[in-house]
Tab-separated table of C-alpha atoms in Angstrom:
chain	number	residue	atom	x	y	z
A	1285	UNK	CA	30.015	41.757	69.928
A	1286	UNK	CA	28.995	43.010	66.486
A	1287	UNK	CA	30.517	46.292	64.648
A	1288	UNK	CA	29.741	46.895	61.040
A	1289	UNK	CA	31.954	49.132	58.916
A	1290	UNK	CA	31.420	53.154	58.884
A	1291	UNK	CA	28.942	53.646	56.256
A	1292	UNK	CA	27.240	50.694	57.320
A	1293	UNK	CA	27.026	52.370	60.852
A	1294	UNK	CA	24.739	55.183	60.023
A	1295	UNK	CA	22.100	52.562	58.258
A	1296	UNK	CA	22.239	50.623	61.019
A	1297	UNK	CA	21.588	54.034	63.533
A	1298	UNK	CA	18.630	54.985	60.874
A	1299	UNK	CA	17.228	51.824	60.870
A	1300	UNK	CA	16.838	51.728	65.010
A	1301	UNK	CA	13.342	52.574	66.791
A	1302	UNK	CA	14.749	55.441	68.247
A	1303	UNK	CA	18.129	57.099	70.016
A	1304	UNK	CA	18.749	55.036	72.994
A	1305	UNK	CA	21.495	54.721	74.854
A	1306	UNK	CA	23.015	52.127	77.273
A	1307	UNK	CA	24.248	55.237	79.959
A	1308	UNK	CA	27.326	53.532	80.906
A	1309	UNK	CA	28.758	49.836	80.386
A	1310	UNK	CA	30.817	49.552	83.660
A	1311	UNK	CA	28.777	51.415	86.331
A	1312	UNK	CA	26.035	51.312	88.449
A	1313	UNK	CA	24.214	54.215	86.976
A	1314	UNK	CA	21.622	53.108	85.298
A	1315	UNK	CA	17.790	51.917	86.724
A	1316	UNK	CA	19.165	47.993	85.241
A	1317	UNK	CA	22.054	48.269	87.494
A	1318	UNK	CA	20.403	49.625	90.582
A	1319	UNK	CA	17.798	46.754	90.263
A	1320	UNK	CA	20.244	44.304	89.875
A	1321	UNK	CA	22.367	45.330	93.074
A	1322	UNK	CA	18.892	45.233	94.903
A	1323	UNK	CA	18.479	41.753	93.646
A	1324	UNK	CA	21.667	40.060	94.673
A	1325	UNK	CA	20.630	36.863	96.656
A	1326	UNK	CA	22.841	35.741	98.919
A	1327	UNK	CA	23.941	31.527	98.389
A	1328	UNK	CA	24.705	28.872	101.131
A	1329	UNK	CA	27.786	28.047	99.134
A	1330	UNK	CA	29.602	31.578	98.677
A	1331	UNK	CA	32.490	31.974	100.179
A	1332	UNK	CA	33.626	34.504	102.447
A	1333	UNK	CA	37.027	36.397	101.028
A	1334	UNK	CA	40.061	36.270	102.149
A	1335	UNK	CA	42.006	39.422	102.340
A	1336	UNK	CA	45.730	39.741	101.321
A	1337	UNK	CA	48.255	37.883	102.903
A	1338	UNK	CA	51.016	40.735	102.491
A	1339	UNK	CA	50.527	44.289	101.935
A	1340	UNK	CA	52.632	47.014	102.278
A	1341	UNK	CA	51.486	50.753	103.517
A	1342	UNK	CA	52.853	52.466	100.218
A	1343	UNK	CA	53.717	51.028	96.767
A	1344	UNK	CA	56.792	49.232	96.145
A	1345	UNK	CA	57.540	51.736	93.377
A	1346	UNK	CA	57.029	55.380	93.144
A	1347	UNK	CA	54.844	56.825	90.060
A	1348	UNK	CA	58.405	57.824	88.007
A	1349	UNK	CA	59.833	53.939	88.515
A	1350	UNK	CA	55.961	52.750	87.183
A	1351	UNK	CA	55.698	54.983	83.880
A	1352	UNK	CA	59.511	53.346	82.724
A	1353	UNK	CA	58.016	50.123	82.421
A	1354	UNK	CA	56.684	49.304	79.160
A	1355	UNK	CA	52.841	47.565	78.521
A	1356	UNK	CA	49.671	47.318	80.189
A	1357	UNK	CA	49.225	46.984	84.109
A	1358	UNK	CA	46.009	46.108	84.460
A	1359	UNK	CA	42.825	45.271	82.223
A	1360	UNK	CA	39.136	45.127	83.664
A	1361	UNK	CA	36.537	43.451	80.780
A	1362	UNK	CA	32.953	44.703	81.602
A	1363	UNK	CA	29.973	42.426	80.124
A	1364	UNK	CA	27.054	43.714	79.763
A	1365	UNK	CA	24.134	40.335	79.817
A	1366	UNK	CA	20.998	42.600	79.094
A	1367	UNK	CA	18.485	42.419	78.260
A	1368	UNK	CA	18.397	44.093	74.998
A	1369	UNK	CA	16.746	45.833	72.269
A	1370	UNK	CA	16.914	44.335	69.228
A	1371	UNK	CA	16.462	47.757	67.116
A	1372	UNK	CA	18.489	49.702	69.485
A	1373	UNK	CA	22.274	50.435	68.881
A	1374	UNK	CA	23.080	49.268	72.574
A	1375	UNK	CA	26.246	50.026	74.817
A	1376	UNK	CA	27.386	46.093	75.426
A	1377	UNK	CA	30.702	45.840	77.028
A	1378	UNK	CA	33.473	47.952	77.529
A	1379	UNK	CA	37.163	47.150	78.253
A	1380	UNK	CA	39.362	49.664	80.475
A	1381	UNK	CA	43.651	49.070	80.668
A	1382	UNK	CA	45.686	50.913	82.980
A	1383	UNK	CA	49.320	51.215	81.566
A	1384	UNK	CA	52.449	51.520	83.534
A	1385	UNK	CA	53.004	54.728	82.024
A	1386	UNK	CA	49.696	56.344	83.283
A	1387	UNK	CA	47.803	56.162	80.526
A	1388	UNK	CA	43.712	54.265	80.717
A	1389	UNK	CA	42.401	52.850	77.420
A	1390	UNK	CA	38.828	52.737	77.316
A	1391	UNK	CA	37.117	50.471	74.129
A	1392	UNK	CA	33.036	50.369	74.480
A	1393	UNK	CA	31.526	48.068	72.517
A	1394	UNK	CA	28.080	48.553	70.701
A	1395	UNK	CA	26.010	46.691	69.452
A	1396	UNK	CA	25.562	47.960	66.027
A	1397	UNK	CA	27.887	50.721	65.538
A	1398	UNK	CA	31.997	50.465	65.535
A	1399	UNK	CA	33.913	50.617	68.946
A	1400	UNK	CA	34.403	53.684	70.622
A	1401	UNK	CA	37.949	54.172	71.999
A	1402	UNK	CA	39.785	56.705	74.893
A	1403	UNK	CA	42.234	57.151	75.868
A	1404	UNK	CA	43.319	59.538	79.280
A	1405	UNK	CA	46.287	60.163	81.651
A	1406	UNK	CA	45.636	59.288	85.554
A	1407	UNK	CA	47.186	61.515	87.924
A	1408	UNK	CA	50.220	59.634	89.942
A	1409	UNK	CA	47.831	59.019	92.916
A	1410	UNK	CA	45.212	57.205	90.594
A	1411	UNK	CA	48.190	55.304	88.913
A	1412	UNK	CA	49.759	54.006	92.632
A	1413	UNK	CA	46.078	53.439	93.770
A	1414	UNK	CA	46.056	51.019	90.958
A	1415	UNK	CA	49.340	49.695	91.226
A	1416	UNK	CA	48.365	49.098	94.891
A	1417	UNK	CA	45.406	46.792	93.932
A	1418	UNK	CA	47.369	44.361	91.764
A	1419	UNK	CA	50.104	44.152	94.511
A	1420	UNK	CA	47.521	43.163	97.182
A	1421	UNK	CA	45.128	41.248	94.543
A	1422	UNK	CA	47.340	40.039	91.792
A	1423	UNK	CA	48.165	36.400	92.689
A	1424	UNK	CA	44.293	35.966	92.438
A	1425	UNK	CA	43.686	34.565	95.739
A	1426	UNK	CA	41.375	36.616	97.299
A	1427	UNK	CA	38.344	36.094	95.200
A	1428	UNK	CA	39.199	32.467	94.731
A	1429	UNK	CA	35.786	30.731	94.936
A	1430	UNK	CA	34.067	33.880	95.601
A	1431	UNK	CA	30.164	34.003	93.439
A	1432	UNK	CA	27.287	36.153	93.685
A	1433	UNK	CA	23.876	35.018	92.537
A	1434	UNK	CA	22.565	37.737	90.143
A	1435	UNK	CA	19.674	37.791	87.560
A	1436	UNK	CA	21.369	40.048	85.166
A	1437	UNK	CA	23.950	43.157	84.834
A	1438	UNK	CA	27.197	43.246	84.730
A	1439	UNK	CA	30.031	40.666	85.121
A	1440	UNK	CA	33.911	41.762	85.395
A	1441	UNK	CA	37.082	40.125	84.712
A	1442	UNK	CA	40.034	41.368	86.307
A	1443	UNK	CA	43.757	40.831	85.725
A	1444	UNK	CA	47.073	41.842	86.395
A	1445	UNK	CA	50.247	42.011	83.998
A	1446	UNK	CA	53.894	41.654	85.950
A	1447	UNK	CA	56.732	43.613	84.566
A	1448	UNK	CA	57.314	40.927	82.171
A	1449	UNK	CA	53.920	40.841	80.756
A	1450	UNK	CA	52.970	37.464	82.299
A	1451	UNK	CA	48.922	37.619	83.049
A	1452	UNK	CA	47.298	36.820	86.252
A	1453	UNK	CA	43.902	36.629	86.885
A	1454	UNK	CA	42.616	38.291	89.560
A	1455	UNK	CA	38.900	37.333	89.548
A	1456	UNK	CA	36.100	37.037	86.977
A	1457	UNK	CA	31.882	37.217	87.787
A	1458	UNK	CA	29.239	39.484	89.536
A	1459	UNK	CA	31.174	41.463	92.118
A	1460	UNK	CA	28.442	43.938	93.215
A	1461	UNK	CA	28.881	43.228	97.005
A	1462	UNK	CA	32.971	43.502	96.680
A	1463	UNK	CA	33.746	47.266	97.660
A	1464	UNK	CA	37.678	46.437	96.566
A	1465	UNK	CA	36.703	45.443	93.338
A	1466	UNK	CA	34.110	47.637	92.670
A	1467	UNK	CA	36.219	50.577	93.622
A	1468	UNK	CA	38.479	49.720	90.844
A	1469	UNK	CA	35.624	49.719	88.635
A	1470	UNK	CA	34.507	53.102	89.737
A	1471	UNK	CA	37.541	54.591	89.525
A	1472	UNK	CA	38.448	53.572	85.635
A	1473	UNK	CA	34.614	54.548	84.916
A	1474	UNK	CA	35.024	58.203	86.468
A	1475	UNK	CA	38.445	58.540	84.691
A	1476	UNK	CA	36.948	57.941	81.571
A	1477	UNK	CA	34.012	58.982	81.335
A	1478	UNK	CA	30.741	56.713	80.065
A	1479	UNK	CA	30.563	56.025	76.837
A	1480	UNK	CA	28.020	58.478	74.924
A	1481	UNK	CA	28.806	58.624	71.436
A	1482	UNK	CA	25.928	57.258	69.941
A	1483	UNK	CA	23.596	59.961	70.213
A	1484	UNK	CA	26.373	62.315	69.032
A	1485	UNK	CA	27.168	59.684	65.853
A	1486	UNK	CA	23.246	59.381	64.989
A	1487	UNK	CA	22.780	63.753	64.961
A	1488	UNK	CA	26.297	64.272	63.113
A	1489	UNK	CA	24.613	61.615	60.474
A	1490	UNK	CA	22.120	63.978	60.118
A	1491	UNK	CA	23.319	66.375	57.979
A	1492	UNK	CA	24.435	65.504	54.234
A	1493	UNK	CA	27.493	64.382	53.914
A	1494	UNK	CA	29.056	65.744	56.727
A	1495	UNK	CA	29.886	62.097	58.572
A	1496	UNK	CA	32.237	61.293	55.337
A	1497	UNK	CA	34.472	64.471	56.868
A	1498	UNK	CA	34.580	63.506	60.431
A	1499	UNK	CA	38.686	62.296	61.211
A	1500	UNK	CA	37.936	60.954	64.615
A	1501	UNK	CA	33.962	59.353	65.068
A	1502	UNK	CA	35.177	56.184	67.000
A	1503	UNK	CA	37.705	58.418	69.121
A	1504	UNK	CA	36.490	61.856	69.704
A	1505	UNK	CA	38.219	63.985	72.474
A	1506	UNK	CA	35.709	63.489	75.804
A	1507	UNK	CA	35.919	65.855	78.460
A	1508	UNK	CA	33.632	66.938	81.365
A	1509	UNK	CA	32.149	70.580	81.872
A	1510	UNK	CA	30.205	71.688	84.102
A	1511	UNK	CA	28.452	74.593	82.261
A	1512	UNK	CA	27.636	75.260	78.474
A	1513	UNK	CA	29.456	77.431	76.648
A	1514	UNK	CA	27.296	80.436	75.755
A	1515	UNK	CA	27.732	79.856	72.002
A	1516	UNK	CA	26.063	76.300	71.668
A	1517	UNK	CA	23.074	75.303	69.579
A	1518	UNK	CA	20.538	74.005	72.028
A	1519	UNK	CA	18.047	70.848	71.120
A	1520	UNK	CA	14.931	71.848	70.343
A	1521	UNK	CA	12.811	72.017	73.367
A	1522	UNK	CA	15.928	70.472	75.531
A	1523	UNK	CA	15.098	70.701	79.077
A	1524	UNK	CA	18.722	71.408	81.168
A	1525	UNK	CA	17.083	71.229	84.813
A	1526	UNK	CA	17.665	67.437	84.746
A	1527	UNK	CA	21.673	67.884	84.291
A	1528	UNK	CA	23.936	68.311	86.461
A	1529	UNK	CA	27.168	68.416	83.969
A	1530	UNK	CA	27.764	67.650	80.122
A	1531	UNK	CA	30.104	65.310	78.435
A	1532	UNK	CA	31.912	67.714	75.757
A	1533	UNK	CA	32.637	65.128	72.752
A	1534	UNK	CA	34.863	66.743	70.333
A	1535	UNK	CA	34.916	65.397	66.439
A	1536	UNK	CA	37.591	66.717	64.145
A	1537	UNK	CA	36.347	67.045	60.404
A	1538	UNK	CA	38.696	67.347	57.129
A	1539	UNK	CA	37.112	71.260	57.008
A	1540	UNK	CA	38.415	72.199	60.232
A	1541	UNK	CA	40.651	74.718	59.090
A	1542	UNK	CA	37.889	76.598	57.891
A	1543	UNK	CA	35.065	75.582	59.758
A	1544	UNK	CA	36.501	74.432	63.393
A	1545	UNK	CA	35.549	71.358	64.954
A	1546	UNK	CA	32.105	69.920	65.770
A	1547	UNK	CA	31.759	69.554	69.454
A	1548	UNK	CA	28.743	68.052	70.896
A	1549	UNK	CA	27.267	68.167	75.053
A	1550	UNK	CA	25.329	65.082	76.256
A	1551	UNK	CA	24.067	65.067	79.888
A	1552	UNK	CA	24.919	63.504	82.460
A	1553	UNK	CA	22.362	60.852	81.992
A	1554	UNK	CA	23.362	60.727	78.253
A	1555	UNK	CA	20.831	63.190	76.541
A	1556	UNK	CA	22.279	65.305	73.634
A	1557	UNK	CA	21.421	68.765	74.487
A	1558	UNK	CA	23.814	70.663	72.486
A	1559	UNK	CA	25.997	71.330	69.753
A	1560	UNK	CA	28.549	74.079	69.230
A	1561	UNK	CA	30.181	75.212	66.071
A	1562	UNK	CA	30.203	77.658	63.080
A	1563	UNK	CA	28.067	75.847	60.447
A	1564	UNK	CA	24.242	76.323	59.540
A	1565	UNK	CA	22.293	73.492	61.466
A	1566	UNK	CA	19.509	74.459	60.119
A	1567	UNK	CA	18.626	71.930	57.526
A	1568	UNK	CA	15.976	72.315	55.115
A	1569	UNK	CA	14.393	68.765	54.515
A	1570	UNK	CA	10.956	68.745	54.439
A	1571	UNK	CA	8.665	72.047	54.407
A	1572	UNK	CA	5.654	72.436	56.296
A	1573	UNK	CA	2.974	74.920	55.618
A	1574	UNK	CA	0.420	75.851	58.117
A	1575	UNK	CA	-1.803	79.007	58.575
A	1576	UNK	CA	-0.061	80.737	55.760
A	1577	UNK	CA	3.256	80.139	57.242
A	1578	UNK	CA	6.071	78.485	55.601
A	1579	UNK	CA	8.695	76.206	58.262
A	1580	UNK	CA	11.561	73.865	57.844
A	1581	UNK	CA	12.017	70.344	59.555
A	1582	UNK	CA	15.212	67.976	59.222
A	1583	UNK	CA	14.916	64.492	59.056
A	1584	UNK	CA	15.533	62.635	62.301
A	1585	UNK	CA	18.332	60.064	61.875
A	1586	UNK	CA	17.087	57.894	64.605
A	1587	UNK	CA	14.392	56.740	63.087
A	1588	UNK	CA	13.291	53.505	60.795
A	1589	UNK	CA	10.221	54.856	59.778
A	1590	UNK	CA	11.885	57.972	58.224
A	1591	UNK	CA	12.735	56.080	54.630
A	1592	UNK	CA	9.189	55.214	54.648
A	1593	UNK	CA	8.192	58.595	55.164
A	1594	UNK	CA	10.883	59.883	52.540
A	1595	UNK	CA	9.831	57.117	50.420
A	1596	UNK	CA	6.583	58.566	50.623
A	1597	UNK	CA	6.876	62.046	49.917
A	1598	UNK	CA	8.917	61.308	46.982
A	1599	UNK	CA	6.022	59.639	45.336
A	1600	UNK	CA	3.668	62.062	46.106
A	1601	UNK	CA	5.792	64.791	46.268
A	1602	UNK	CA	3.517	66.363	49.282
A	1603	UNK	CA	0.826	65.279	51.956
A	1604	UNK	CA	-2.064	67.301	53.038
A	1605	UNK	CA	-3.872	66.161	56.840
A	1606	UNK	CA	-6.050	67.672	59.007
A	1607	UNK	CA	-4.900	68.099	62.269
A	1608	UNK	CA	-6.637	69.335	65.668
A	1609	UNK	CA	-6.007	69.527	69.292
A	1610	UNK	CA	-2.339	71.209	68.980
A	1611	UNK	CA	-1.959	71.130	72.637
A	1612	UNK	CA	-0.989	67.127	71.836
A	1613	UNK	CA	-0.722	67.265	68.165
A	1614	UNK	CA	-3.289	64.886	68.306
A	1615	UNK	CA	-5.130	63.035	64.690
A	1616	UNK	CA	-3.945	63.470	61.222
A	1617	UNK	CA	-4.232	60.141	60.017
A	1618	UNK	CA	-1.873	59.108	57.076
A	1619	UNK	CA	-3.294	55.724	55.536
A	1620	UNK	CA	0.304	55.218	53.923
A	1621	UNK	CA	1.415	54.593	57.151
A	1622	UNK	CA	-0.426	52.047	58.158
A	1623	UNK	CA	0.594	48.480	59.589
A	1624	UNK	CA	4.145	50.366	60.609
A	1625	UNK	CA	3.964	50.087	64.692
A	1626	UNK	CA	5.451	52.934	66.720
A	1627	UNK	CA	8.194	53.285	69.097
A	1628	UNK	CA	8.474	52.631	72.381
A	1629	UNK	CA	7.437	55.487	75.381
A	1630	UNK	CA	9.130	58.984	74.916
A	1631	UNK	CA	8.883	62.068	75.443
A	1632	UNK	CA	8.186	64.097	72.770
A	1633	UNK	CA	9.267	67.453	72.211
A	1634	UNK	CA	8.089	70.246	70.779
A	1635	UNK	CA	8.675	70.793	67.216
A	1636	UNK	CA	8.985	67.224	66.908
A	1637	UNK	CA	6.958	65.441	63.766
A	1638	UNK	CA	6.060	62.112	64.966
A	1639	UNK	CA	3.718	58.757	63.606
A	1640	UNK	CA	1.601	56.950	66.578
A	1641	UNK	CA	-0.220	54.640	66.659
A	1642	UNK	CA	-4.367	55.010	67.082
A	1643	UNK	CA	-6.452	52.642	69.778
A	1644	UNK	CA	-7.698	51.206	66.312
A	1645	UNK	CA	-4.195	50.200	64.830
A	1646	UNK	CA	-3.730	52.578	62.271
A	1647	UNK	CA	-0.887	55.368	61.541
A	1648	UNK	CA	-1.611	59.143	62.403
A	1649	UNK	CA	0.860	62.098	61.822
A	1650	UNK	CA	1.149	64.501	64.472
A	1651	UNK	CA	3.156	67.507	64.857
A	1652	UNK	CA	4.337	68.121	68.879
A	1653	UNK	CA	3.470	71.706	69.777
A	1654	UNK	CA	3.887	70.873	74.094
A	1655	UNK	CA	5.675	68.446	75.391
A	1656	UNK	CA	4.495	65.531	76.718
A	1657	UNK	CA	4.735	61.627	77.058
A	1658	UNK	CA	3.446	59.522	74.336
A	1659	UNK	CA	4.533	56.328	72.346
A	1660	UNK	CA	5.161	57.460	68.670
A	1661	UNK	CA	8.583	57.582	66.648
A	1662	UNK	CA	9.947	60.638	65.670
A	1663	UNK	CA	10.323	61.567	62.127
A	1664	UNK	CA	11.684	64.802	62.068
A	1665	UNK	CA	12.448	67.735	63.708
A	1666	UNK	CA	11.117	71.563	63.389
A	1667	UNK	CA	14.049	73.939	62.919
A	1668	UNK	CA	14.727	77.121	64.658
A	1669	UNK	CA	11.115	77.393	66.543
A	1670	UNK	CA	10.223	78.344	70.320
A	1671	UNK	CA	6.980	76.198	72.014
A	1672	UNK	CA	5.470	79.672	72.043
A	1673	UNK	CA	6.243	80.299	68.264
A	1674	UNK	CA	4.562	77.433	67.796
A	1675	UNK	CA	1.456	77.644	69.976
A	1676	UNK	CA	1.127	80.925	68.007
A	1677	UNK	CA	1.380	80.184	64.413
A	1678	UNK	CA	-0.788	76.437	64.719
A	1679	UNK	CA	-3.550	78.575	66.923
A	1680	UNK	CA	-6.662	76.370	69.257
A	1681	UNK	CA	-8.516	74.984	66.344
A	1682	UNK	CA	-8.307	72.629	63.414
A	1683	UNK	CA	-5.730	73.311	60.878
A	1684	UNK	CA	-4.554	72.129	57.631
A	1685	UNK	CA	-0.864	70.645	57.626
A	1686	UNK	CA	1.004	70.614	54.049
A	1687	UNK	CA	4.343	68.722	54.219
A	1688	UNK	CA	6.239	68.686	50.964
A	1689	UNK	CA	9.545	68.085	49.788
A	1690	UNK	CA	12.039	71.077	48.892
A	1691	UNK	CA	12.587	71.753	45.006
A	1692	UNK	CA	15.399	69.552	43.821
A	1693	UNK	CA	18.295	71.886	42.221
C-alpha cells in the first residue's frame, strides 16, 4: 500500500481521471464482489470444516470482566486484489481490531491518498458476539486446510489475541462460502461504516486553502443518518432517489469557532450529495458568459485535465466556442485540447463543464445543460444554477460560450 504525505494527497486526487471510489474494502457491496461470490468454483481438494470441538452457550466472561483487560482482541486484515485503476485514488485494504474494552479500529488503506482511521464503541452484545468467535475459532483449527478457488476480491486474515497478547491465527484466504467468518466480517463492516472519504477529501480540496485548516482529514467523525438535514448544500443536479441513507463525515477546521465544522453526506453507494455548513461555497473560478448573462463555475478537483485547462486560460486569458444542441451540450471544439483522451463513462450532470472526446479524436468543450451518460471528464462545475435556469438562459439554438478567468486582485 502507498500513502503520500498531505499536500501531496490533493495532487495526487487532482491528477486522477475522475472521483471514484472503491464503495467498501471489506464487504460484499459492490458489483466486483457480487461477481466474485458468483464465481467461486468449487475444488476436488477443499476440505470440508470442522466445527469447534468445545463451545460453551454464553461467554466465559461477561462484557464488564472483557473491557478490564488491556489490548486488542481480535484483528481481521481485508485485501483488496483488484483490479485497479491506475489514475484512480482506490479503496485497497482495510484493517478492523476489536479491543477488549469495546472499542473497533478501522484503518482503510488507499491507494494514493493517506489512511483513513475510526474508531467506534460496540454495544456489549457486539463485544460478547465477538468474544464468542475467538473462543470457538481461536486455536485456528477449524479452517485448517480450508481454500476457495476465486478469480479476484477479497482475501481475509483472521486472528485472535489471548489475555496475554499471544497471537493466534485463526484463518487467512477467500472465505466467501464461510457464513461464520463472513459474519464477523459483516459485523465489523456495519459497525464502522465503509470507508468514503475520498470524495469528501477531493471537494474539501476544492476550495482555496481551506484543506491547510482541516484538524481531522484522515479521521473525521462518521456517522449514519437516515435523512438530510434541511440546511445542507445539495450537489448540483444530485439525484437522492437512489439513496437510501447518508454517511455524515464530520471534519473539524482551525476556524471552527467561528465558522463551525464542515460536515459532508455521501450515499449509501458512496456519492457525495451534500455539504452542510456556514461558509460561501460558491466559488468564483472561471466566468462564463452566454446570451448576455454572466455565471460562475469552480474548478473540479477530480480532474487531470483541469491544470491543462487552467494552464490554458492563463495564457489566453479567455476562450470563445460555438456551441449547439444544449439538450447534450454537444460541439465546441477547443484545438488546445487536443491529443488529451477523456474519462471513462459517467454521468454527467447538469451544470457540469466537461472535454470529450469526438468520433474523429479531437477535444470538444461542452457545457451539460440535462443529464445524461457520456464519456468526457469534468472540468468544472456551474455554481448556484437549476437544469431549468439553465435550459432558459442557453435557449434551443446555437450560442456563443465566453469562458474567462476572474480579474486577479
Amino acid at each position: 500500500m502507498r500513502c503520500v504525505d498531505f499536500k501531496n494527497r490533493v495532487a495526487a486526487a487532482v491528477m486522477a481521471a475522475g472521483v471514484m471510489v472503491s464503495f467498501t474494502a471489506c464487504k460484499d457491496k459492490d458489483s466486483k464482489k457480487k461477481s466474485t461470490r458468483e464465481t467461486h468454483v468449487e475444488t476436488e481438494d477443499t476440505m470440508k470444516i470442522v466445527p469447534p470441538t468445545t463451545s460453551a452457550s454464553d461467554p466465559t466472561k461477561s462484557a464488564d470482566e472483557l473491557k478490564s483487560i488491556d489490548g486488542p482482541m481480535l484483528t481481521i486484515y481485508c485485501e483488496d486484489e483488484g483490479p485497479y485503476d491506475y489514475y484512480e485514488d482506490d479503496n485497497r485494504d482495510a484493517s478492523f481490531t476489536v479491543y477488549y474494552n469495546g472499542d473497533l479500529e478501522r484503518v482503510c488503506y488507499h491507494s494514493m491518498s493517506d489512511p483513513v482511521k475510526n474508531v467506534v464503541t460496540l454495544s456489549d452484545y457486539e463485544l460478547s458476539v465477538f468474544y464468542q468467535f475467538c473462543m470457538d475459532y481461536g486455536d485456528g483449527k477449524a479452517f485448517f486446510g480450508y481454500s476457495e478457488d476465486v478469480c479476484d476480491g477479497t482475501m481475509y486474515s483472521f486472528a485472535y489475541y489471548d489475555e496475554s497478547r499471544e497471537r493466534h491465527s485463526i484463518y487467512s484466504g477467500y472465505c466467501y462460502n464461510v457464513p461464520a467468518l463472513m459474519d464477523i466480517v459483516d459485523r465489523v463492516s456495519g459497525y464502522s461504516d465503509p470507508d468514503f472519504s475520498i470524495p469528501c477529501q477531493n471537494r474539501i480540496g476544492g476550495y482555496q486553502g481551506l484543506l491547510d485548516t482541516v484538524t481531522n482529514l484522515s479521521s473525521p467523525q462518521v456517522k449514519r443518518v437516515d435523512q438530510l438535514p434541511d440546511d445542507v448544500v445539495l450537489e448540483l443536479g444530485v439525484d437522492l432517489s437512489y439513496a437510501k441513507y447518508f454517511y455524515e463525515y464530520t471534519y473539524t477546521t482551525t476556524e471552527d469557532a467561528e465558522k463551525g465544522p464542515i460536515v459532508c453526506y455521501v450515499s449509501n453507494i458512496g456519492v457525495l450529495v451534500a455539504m452542510k455548513n456556514n461558509r460561501n461555497w460558491d466559488v468564483t473560478d472561471l466566468i462564463i458568459e452566454v446570451n448576455g448573462r454572466e455565471l460562475y463555475a469552480q474548478w473540479d478537483p477530480a480532474t487531470y485535465n483541469t491544470y491543462l485547462f487552467e494552464d490554458m486560460l492563463y495564457e489566453k486569458r479567455s476562450i470563445t466556442v460555438e456551441m449547439e444542441d444544449w439538450d447534450f451540450g454537444k460541439e465546441g471544439y477547443v484545438e488546445d485540447l487536443q491529443g488529451y483522451g477523456p474519462g471513462p463513462d459517467v454521468m454527467c450532470k447538469p451544470g457540469s463543464i466537461v472535454m470529450c472526446e469526438t468520433p474523429e479524436g479531437n477535444e470538444v468543450l461542452r457545457i451539460i445543460t440535462r443529464e445524461n451518460e457520456c464519456e468526457c471528464v469534468t472540468v468544472a462545475t456551474i455554481n448556484s444554477v437549476t437544469e431549468e435556469e439553465l435550459l432558459e438562459i442557453f435557449g434551443e439554438g446555437p450560442v456563443t460560450v465566453t469562458i474567462s478567468l476572474p480579474e486577479q486582485e
